[in-house]
Short mmCIF file of C-alpha atoms and ligand atoms in Angstrom, two decimals:
data_model
loop_
_atom_site.label_atom_id
_atom_site.label_comp_id
_atom_site.label_asym_id
_atom_site.label_seq_id
_atom_site.Cartn_x
_atom_site.Cartn_y
_atom_site.Cartn_z
CA MET A 15 146.89 20.49 67.67
CA GLY A 16 145.70 22.17 70.86
CA SER A 17 146.29 26.02 71.28
CA GLN A 18 149.45 27.05 73.17
CA ALA A 19 148.85 28.83 76.47
CA GLY A 20 149.49 32.50 76.18
CA ALA A 21 149.49 32.43 72.40
CA VAL A 22 147.43 35.21 70.82
CA SER A 23 144.67 33.86 68.76
CA PHE A 24 143.09 35.68 65.82
CA ILE A 25 139.68 35.06 64.27
CA VAL A 26 140.19 35.85 60.57
CA THR A 27 136.92 36.68 58.73
CA LEU A 28 137.38 36.39 55.08
CA PRO A 29 135.14 38.49 53.01
CA MET A 30 132.50 36.56 51.15
CA LYS A 31 133.81 35.92 47.80
CA ARG A 32 131.55 37.25 45.05
CA LYS A 33 132.10 35.08 42.05
CA THR A 34 132.18 37.30 38.97
CA PRO A 35 133.26 36.00 35.59
CA ALA A 36 136.42 37.48 34.19
CA THR A 37 135.41 37.86 30.61
CA ILE A 38 131.72 38.12 30.06
CA PHE A 39 131.15 41.53 31.59
CA ALA A 40 132.64 44.89 30.62
CA HIS A 41 135.09 46.03 33.44
CA GLU A 42 132.89 49.03 34.41
CA ALA A 43 129.73 46.91 34.39
CA ARG A 44 131.11 44.01 36.64
CA ALA A 45 130.13 45.41 39.96
CA ARG A 46 126.59 45.87 39.06
CA TRP A 47 125.83 42.11 38.49
CA ARG A 48 125.29 39.70 41.33
CA SER A 49 125.21 35.96 41.24
CA SER A 50 121.76 34.47 41.51
CA GLY A 51 122.97 30.87 41.64
CA GLU A 52 125.63 29.15 39.70
CA GLY A 53 125.78 30.58 36.18
CA ILE A 54 122.90 32.97 36.49
CA TRP A 55 123.43 36.76 36.95
CA SER A 56 121.07 39.60 37.86
CA LEU A 57 121.54 43.29 37.80
CA ASP A 58 121.71 44.88 41.17
CA GLY A 59 118.93 47.37 41.90
CA GLN A 60 116.84 46.25 39.06
CA GLU A 61 113.08 45.91 39.79
CA LEU A 62 111.85 43.92 36.91
CA ASP A 63 108.45 43.48 38.47
CA SER A 64 107.42 47.00 39.14
CA ILE A 65 107.52 48.21 35.65
CA PRO A 66 104.86 45.92 33.96
CA ALA A 67 102.06 47.54 36.02
CA LEU A 68 102.95 51.07 34.83
CA SER A 69 103.43 49.92 31.25
CA ILE A 70 99.94 48.32 31.24
CA LEU A 71 98.28 51.34 32.69
CA THR A 72 99.86 53.87 30.43
CA THR A 73 99.07 52.10 27.26
CA LEU A 74 95.52 51.07 28.26
CA TRP A 75 94.78 54.80 28.82
CA ASP A 76 96.22 55.54 25.40
CA GLN A 77 94.10 56.20 22.32
CA PRO A 78 93.62 53.64 20.75
CA ARG A 79 94.27 51.31 23.69
CA TRP A 80 97.19 48.95 23.38
CA LEU A 81 99.53 46.74 25.25
CA GLU A 82 103.27 46.00 25.12
CA ALA A 83 103.79 42.43 23.81
CA TYR A 84 105.93 41.22 26.67
CA HIS A 85 102.88 40.95 29.05
CA LEU A 86 101.82 37.96 26.90
CA TYR A 87 104.43 35.69 28.38
CA ASP A 88 103.38 34.58 31.80
CA GLN A 89 103.78 30.87 32.40
CA ARG A 90 100.52 30.06 30.58
CA GLY A 91 101.44 32.44 27.69
CA SER A 92 104.78 30.77 27.36
CA ASP A 93 103.30 27.36 27.22
CA LEU A 94 100.66 28.56 24.64
CA PHE A 95 103.41 30.12 22.50
CA GLU A 96 105.25 26.79 22.58
CA GLN A 97 102.02 25.24 21.16
CA ILE A 98 101.76 27.91 18.53
CA CYS A 99 105.27 27.01 17.29
CA GLU A 100 104.01 23.49 16.47
CA LEU A 101 100.94 24.56 14.59
CA PRO A 102 100.73 23.61 10.96
CA GLU A 103 99.69 27.19 9.99
CA TYR A 104 102.61 28.74 11.99
CA TYR A 105 105.45 28.18 9.51
CA LEU A 106 107.93 30.60 11.16
CA THR A 107 109.62 28.28 13.73
CA ARG A 108 110.17 25.29 11.51
CA THR A 109 111.26 27.41 8.49
CA GLU A 110 113.82 29.26 10.56
CA ASN A 111 114.95 26.05 12.11
CA ALA A 112 115.62 24.40 8.73
CA ILE A 113 117.56 27.57 7.58
CA LEU A 114 119.74 27.33 10.65
CA GLU A 115 120.24 23.73 10.38
CA ALA A 116 121.35 23.95 6.83
CA HIS A 117 123.58 26.96 7.25
CA ALA A 118 124.98 26.84 10.95
CA ALA A 119 128.29 25.74 9.81
CA GLU A 120 128.64 28.76 7.42
CA ILE A 121 127.23 31.23 9.85
CA ILE A 122 129.72 30.16 12.51
CA ALA A 123 132.56 30.11 10.03
CA ASP A 124 131.73 33.63 9.07
CA ALA A 125 131.43 34.91 12.55
CA PRO A 126 134.64 33.99 14.44
CA VAL A 127 133.51 34.60 17.99
CA ARG A 128 134.07 33.16 21.44
CA CYS A 129 130.66 33.97 22.87
CA VAL A 130 127.07 33.44 21.54
CA ALA A 131 124.68 35.81 23.36
CA GLU A 132 121.04 34.95 22.65
CA LEU A 133 118.34 37.53 23.23
CA GLY A 134 115.50 35.50 24.75
CA ALA A 135 116.18 32.40 26.81
CA GLY A 136 114.39 29.84 24.54
CA PHE A 137 116.90 27.08 24.32
CA SER A 138 115.53 25.59 21.10
CA LYS A 139 116.59 23.21 18.43
CA LYS A 140 117.76 26.40 16.62
CA THR A 141 120.29 27.31 19.20
CA VAL A 142 121.50 23.73 19.33
CA HIS A 143 122.53 24.01 15.62
CA LEU A 144 124.51 27.09 16.44
CA LEU A 145 126.16 25.76 19.67
CA THR A 146 127.12 22.46 17.97
CA GLU A 147 128.88 24.31 15.21
CA GLN A 148 130.62 26.81 17.61
CA LEU A 149 131.92 23.88 19.65
CA ARG A 150 133.10 21.98 16.57
CA GLN A 151 134.74 24.93 14.95
CA ARG A 152 136.17 26.92 17.99
CA GLY A 153 136.11 24.57 20.93
CA PRO A 154 135.07 25.54 24.44
CA SER A 155 133.07 28.80 24.27
CA ILE A 156 130.54 30.89 26.23
CA PHE A 157 126.79 30.85 25.89
CA ALA A 158 124.95 33.91 27.40
CA PRO A 159 121.20 33.93 27.09
CA ILE A 160 119.50 37.04 28.11
CA ASP A 161 115.99 37.14 29.47
CA VAL A 162 113.72 38.70 31.98
CA SER A 163 112.31 35.30 32.85
CA LEU A 164 114.29 33.52 35.50
CA THR A 165 112.42 30.30 34.81
CA GLY A 166 113.38 30.49 31.13
CA LEU A 167 117.03 31.01 31.98
CA LEU A 168 117.04 28.05 34.49
CA ALA A 169 115.47 25.84 31.84
CA SER A 170 117.98 27.00 29.27
CA GLN A 171 120.86 26.36 31.78
CA ALA A 172 119.72 22.83 32.43
CA ALA A 173 119.40 22.01 28.72
CA VAL A 174 122.85 23.56 27.76
CA GLN A 175 124.69 21.92 30.66
CA LYS A 176 123.32 18.60 29.63
CA SER A 177 124.01 18.78 25.97
CA PHE A 178 127.05 21.02 25.95
CA PRO A 179 129.08 20.46 29.18
CA GLN A 180 132.09 22.16 27.56
CA ILE A 181 130.13 25.37 27.10
CA GLU A 182 130.47 27.98 29.86
CA PHE A 183 126.90 29.20 30.68
CA HIS A 184 126.15 32.68 31.84
CA GLY A 185 122.41 33.46 31.95
CA LEU A 186 121.80 37.22 32.23
CA HIS A 187 118.51 38.03 34.09
CA ALA A 188 117.79 41.46 32.79
CA ARG A 189 116.12 43.41 29.96
CA TYR A 190 117.85 43.18 26.61
CA GLU A 191 119.23 46.64 26.51
CA GLU A 192 120.66 46.60 29.95
CA ALA A 193 122.33 43.19 29.49
CA ILE A 194 123.92 43.83 26.18
CA ALA A 195 125.43 47.05 27.40
CA SER A 196 127.24 45.08 30.07
CA ILE A 197 128.87 42.52 27.82
CA ASN A 198 132.60 42.94 27.43
CA ARG A 199 133.16 44.65 24.01
CA GLU A 200 136.61 42.96 23.80
CA LEU A 201 135.06 39.45 23.87
CA PRO A 202 134.10 38.62 20.24
CA THR A 203 130.36 37.94 20.48
CA LEU A 204 127.66 36.74 18.13
CA PHE A 205 124.36 38.39 19.30
CA VAL A 206 121.51 36.06 18.23
CA PHE A 207 117.93 37.42 17.97
CA LEU A 208 115.82 34.80 16.34
CA GLY A 209 112.13 33.89 15.80
CA SER A 210 111.32 37.25 14.13
CA THR A 211 110.79 38.67 17.62
CA ILE A 212 112.02 41.89 16.13
CA GLY A 213 108.62 41.99 14.31
CA ASN A 214 106.94 42.50 17.71
CA PHE A 215 108.80 45.74 18.23
CA ASN A 216 106.77 48.85 17.35
CA HIS A 217 108.19 51.74 15.30
CA THR A 218 109.57 53.42 18.47
CA ASP A 219 111.05 50.33 19.98
CA PHE A 220 112.74 49.08 16.70
CA PRO A 221 115.11 52.04 16.26
CA ARG A 222 115.75 52.35 20.04
CA PHE A 223 116.66 48.61 20.10
CA PHE A 224 119.10 48.78 17.17
CA ARG A 225 120.68 52.01 18.42
CA ALA A 226 121.39 50.44 21.82
CA LEU A 227 122.51 47.10 20.32
CA SER A 228 124.90 48.73 17.88
CA ALA A 229 126.34 51.03 20.62
CA ALA A 230 126.96 48.01 22.86
CA MET A 231 128.61 45.85 20.15
CA GLY A 232 132.33 45.79 20.01
CA PRO A 233 134.60 45.76 16.88
CA HIS A 234 134.68 41.95 16.64
CA ASP A 235 130.89 41.39 17.21
CA PHE A 236 128.17 40.07 14.88
CA LEU A 237 124.40 39.92 14.88
CA LEU A 238 122.33 37.10 13.63
CA LEU A 239 118.83 38.19 13.02
CA GLY A 240 115.69 36.02 12.14
CA ALA A 241 113.05 38.06 10.30
CA ASP A 242 109.74 36.91 8.79
CA ARG A 243 109.06 38.13 5.31
CA VAL A 244 106.20 39.76 3.60
CA LYS A 245 104.23 37.06 1.60
CA PRO A 246 100.77 36.29 0.34
CA VAL A 247 98.27 37.64 2.86
CA LYS A 248 96.26 34.35 3.22
CA ILE A 249 99.46 32.59 4.44
CA LEU A 250 100.18 35.36 6.95
CA GLU A 251 96.62 35.73 8.32
CA ASP A 252 96.19 31.95 8.74
CA ALA A 253 99.48 31.83 10.64
CA TYR A 254 97.99 34.27 13.23
CA ASP A 255 94.39 32.85 13.28
CA ASP A 256 94.85 29.10 13.48
CA SER A 257 92.04 26.65 13.13
CA ARG A 258 92.52 25.29 16.68
CA GLY A 259 92.15 28.72 18.21
CA ILE A 260 95.51 28.58 20.07
CA THR A 261 96.66 32.06 18.97
CA ALA A 262 93.32 33.54 20.15
CA GLU A 263 93.80 31.85 23.52
CA PHE A 264 97.36 33.13 23.57
CA ILE A 265 96.31 36.71 22.84
CA LEU A 266 93.36 36.85 25.18
CA ASN A 267 95.40 35.17 27.98
CA VAL A 268 97.13 38.55 28.41
CA PHE A 269 94.01 39.78 30.28
CA ARG A 270 94.24 36.93 32.78
CA ASN A 271 97.82 38.00 33.42
CA ILE A 272 96.72 41.64 33.84
CA ASN A 273 93.83 40.73 36.08
CA ARG A 274 96.30 38.95 38.34
CA LEU A 275 98.99 41.74 38.24
CA LEU A 276 96.68 44.70 38.67
CA LYS A 277 93.63 43.04 40.45
CA SER A 278 91.47 44.13 37.46
CA ASN A 279 88.26 42.47 36.17
CA PHE A 280 88.62 41.91 32.42
CA ASP A 281 85.97 39.32 31.58
CA LEU A 282 87.63 36.93 29.13
CA GLY A 283 84.25 35.44 28.24
CA GLY A 284 83.09 38.94 27.11
CA MET A 285 85.70 39.50 24.48
CA ARG A 286 86.84 38.06 21.19
CA TYR A 287 89.94 37.83 19.12
CA LEU A 288 90.52 39.68 15.88
CA SER A 289 93.53 39.81 13.67
CA TRP A 290 94.47 40.82 10.13
CA PHE A 291 97.29 41.89 7.98
CA ASN A 292 97.59 45.73 7.72
CA ARG A 293 99.08 46.20 4.18
CA ASP A 294 100.08 49.84 4.68
CA TRP A 295 102.10 49.01 7.85
CA GLN A 296 103.08 45.51 6.58
CA GLN A 297 102.10 43.95 9.89
CA ILE A 298 99.72 41.47 11.47
CA GLU A 299 97.64 43.27 14.08
CA MET A 300 96.17 41.20 16.93
CA TYR A 301 93.25 42.71 18.86
CA ALA A 302 90.93 41.84 21.69
CA VAL A 303 87.45 43.25 21.03
CA ALA A 304 84.78 43.84 23.71
CA ALA A 305 81.66 41.72 22.89
CA GLU A 306 79.65 43.88 25.28
CA SER A 307 80.56 47.06 27.22
CA GLN A 308 82.56 46.30 30.31
CA GLU A 309 83.59 48.51 33.18
CA ILE A 310 87.22 47.64 33.85
CA ARG A 311 88.18 48.37 37.52
CA PHE A 312 91.68 48.17 39.06
CA ALA A 313 90.97 47.23 42.63
CA ASP A 314 94.16 48.71 44.20
CA LEU A 315 94.35 51.83 42.19
CA ASP A 316 90.77 53.39 42.51
CA SER A 317 90.89 53.69 38.69
CA SER A 318 88.56 52.38 35.99
CA PHE A 319 87.55 52.84 32.35
CA GLN A 320 84.66 51.81 30.17
CA TRP A 321 85.69 49.34 27.52
CA ARG A 322 82.92 49.97 25.16
CA LYS A 323 81.24 47.32 22.99
CA ASP A 324 83.29 46.66 19.74
CA GLU A 325 86.18 48.77 21.07
CA LYS A 326 89.57 47.17 20.17
CA ILE A 327 92.60 46.80 22.28
CA LEU A 328 95.75 46.18 20.21
CA VAL A 329 97.57 43.40 22.05
CA GLU A 330 100.38 42.59 19.66
CA ILE A 331 101.78 43.46 16.20
CA SER A 332 104.01 41.15 14.10
CA ARG A 333 105.80 43.20 11.45
CA LYS A 334 106.89 41.46 8.20
CA PHE A 335 110.05 42.46 6.41
CA ASP A 336 111.68 42.85 3.04
CA PRO A 337 115.19 41.49 3.76
CA GLN A 338 116.98 43.72 1.38
CA ARG A 339 115.40 46.81 2.79
CA LEU A 340 116.15 45.57 6.35
CA GLN A 341 119.81 45.16 5.46
CA GLU A 342 119.90 48.71 3.97
CA GLN A 343 118.12 50.12 7.08
CA LEU A 344 120.40 48.40 9.58
CA CYS A 345 123.42 49.95 7.80
CA PHE A 346 122.29 53.22 9.19
CA PHE A 347 122.67 51.64 12.64
CA GLY A 348 126.27 50.67 11.86
CA LEU A 349 125.53 47.00 11.03
CA ALA A 350 127.00 45.90 7.76
CA PRO A 351 125.33 42.87 5.99
CA VAL A 352 127.56 39.69 5.80
CA MET A 353 125.18 36.95 4.71
CA HIS A 354 121.56 36.33 3.99
CA PHE A 355 119.99 32.87 4.18
CA THR A 356 116.50 31.99 3.29
CA ASP A 357 114.27 28.96 2.45
CA ALA A 358 113.10 27.62 -0.93
CA ASN A 359 109.68 29.57 -0.69
CA GLU A 360 111.52 32.77 0.54
CA TRP A 361 109.22 32.96 3.54
CA PHE A 362 111.86 33.64 6.23
CA SER A 363 115.18 35.24 6.38
CA VAL A 364 118.17 34.70 8.61
CA LEU A 365 120.58 37.63 8.29
CA LEU A 366 124.20 37.97 9.47
CA PHE A 367 125.49 41.39 10.18
CA LYS A 368 128.90 42.65 11.42
CA LYS A 369 129.47 45.71 13.51
CA ARG A 370 130.96 48.33 11.35
CA THR A 371 134.18 49.85 12.72
C1 AVI B 7 107.28 35.75 19.32
N1 AVI B 7 106.82 36.37 18.08
C2 AVI B 7 107.86 36.39 17.10
C3 AVI B 7 105.59 35.75 17.60
C4 AVI B 7 105.18 36.23 16.19
O1 AVI B 7 105.08 35.46 15.30
O2 AVI B 7 105.09 37.58 16.10
C5 AVI B 7 104.43 35.88 18.59
C6 AVI B 7 103.15 35.40 18.14
N2 AVI B 7 101.95 35.96 18.32
C7 AVI B 7 101.02 35.23 17.86
N3 AVI B 7 101.54 34.17 17.27
C8 AVI B 7 102.81 34.23 17.54
#
């Protein structure tokens, strides 16, 4: 239809519609999240990339020198970790998977939720067991993985949408504590933290994490936690020093990542991997040791230090737990034990907690 002479015409500009899900985010947190593509959300104003450099420098200048474990997971580190999970010595992944496969129905029956929020984006066989049961018992639901890796979230999204088209996917691209604080407390949610990743938290991060998680959890929320247990030392030490040397490669790869991030000159050929079980602290400790003295320079920062021969840098810890003590400890964070599942050897525990009201 042509326009009528003399008629007033208006150009109406509609504001760009920002698609925000109605239920996943708490009302007051909604405005802080922007869509980074269908089903993926990022926190506004968050600079995930600027913090690693500072973290690396502050802990490398500490005494003894150490690193935060998350620097291990660049693309190569993530690929190497996938290989670790398949190693015969590394019993953790397959043992936890078997526990979840056997008990997913019971776990979901005990945790009547609408949303499964997984800390870490790994969409593994383990998550499949839970989502299959969630769908079977509750019908269409929400899956919200939380991760700082966008690549991980996209991979998770592709897998979930293919296998579970009825599940609404919301990938949250943020650090754990910031993302969990944004989830709607009225939406009954099962927070899932598997793989004994909690074992990689040091004694400062551990209480900080549970304080934040418990504060963010609503009255209908649950936590499913995978925790590796204390066991004979030989089994533990072999799991972190495998015969193919993949764990050594994974740990030392952190310096390749650091060299790239900070334009430093760590010489990977001039260091070796060392690990053991510290009985007092009940943790595997994974170190890089300088084979010869190296002067470590950071090109952009005009800073350097001498990494002396035989000096160790603690790259990662992996704490091992007594499940009963862990349950008692988490009570002090307002998390009441609901169920405890383990394997025939009692090597690994999957623990279900409910937020105490
Ligand atoms: C991811 N995390 C639980 C692993 C662990 O067992 O502590 C990381 C790892 N480091 C060396 N091997 C595996």
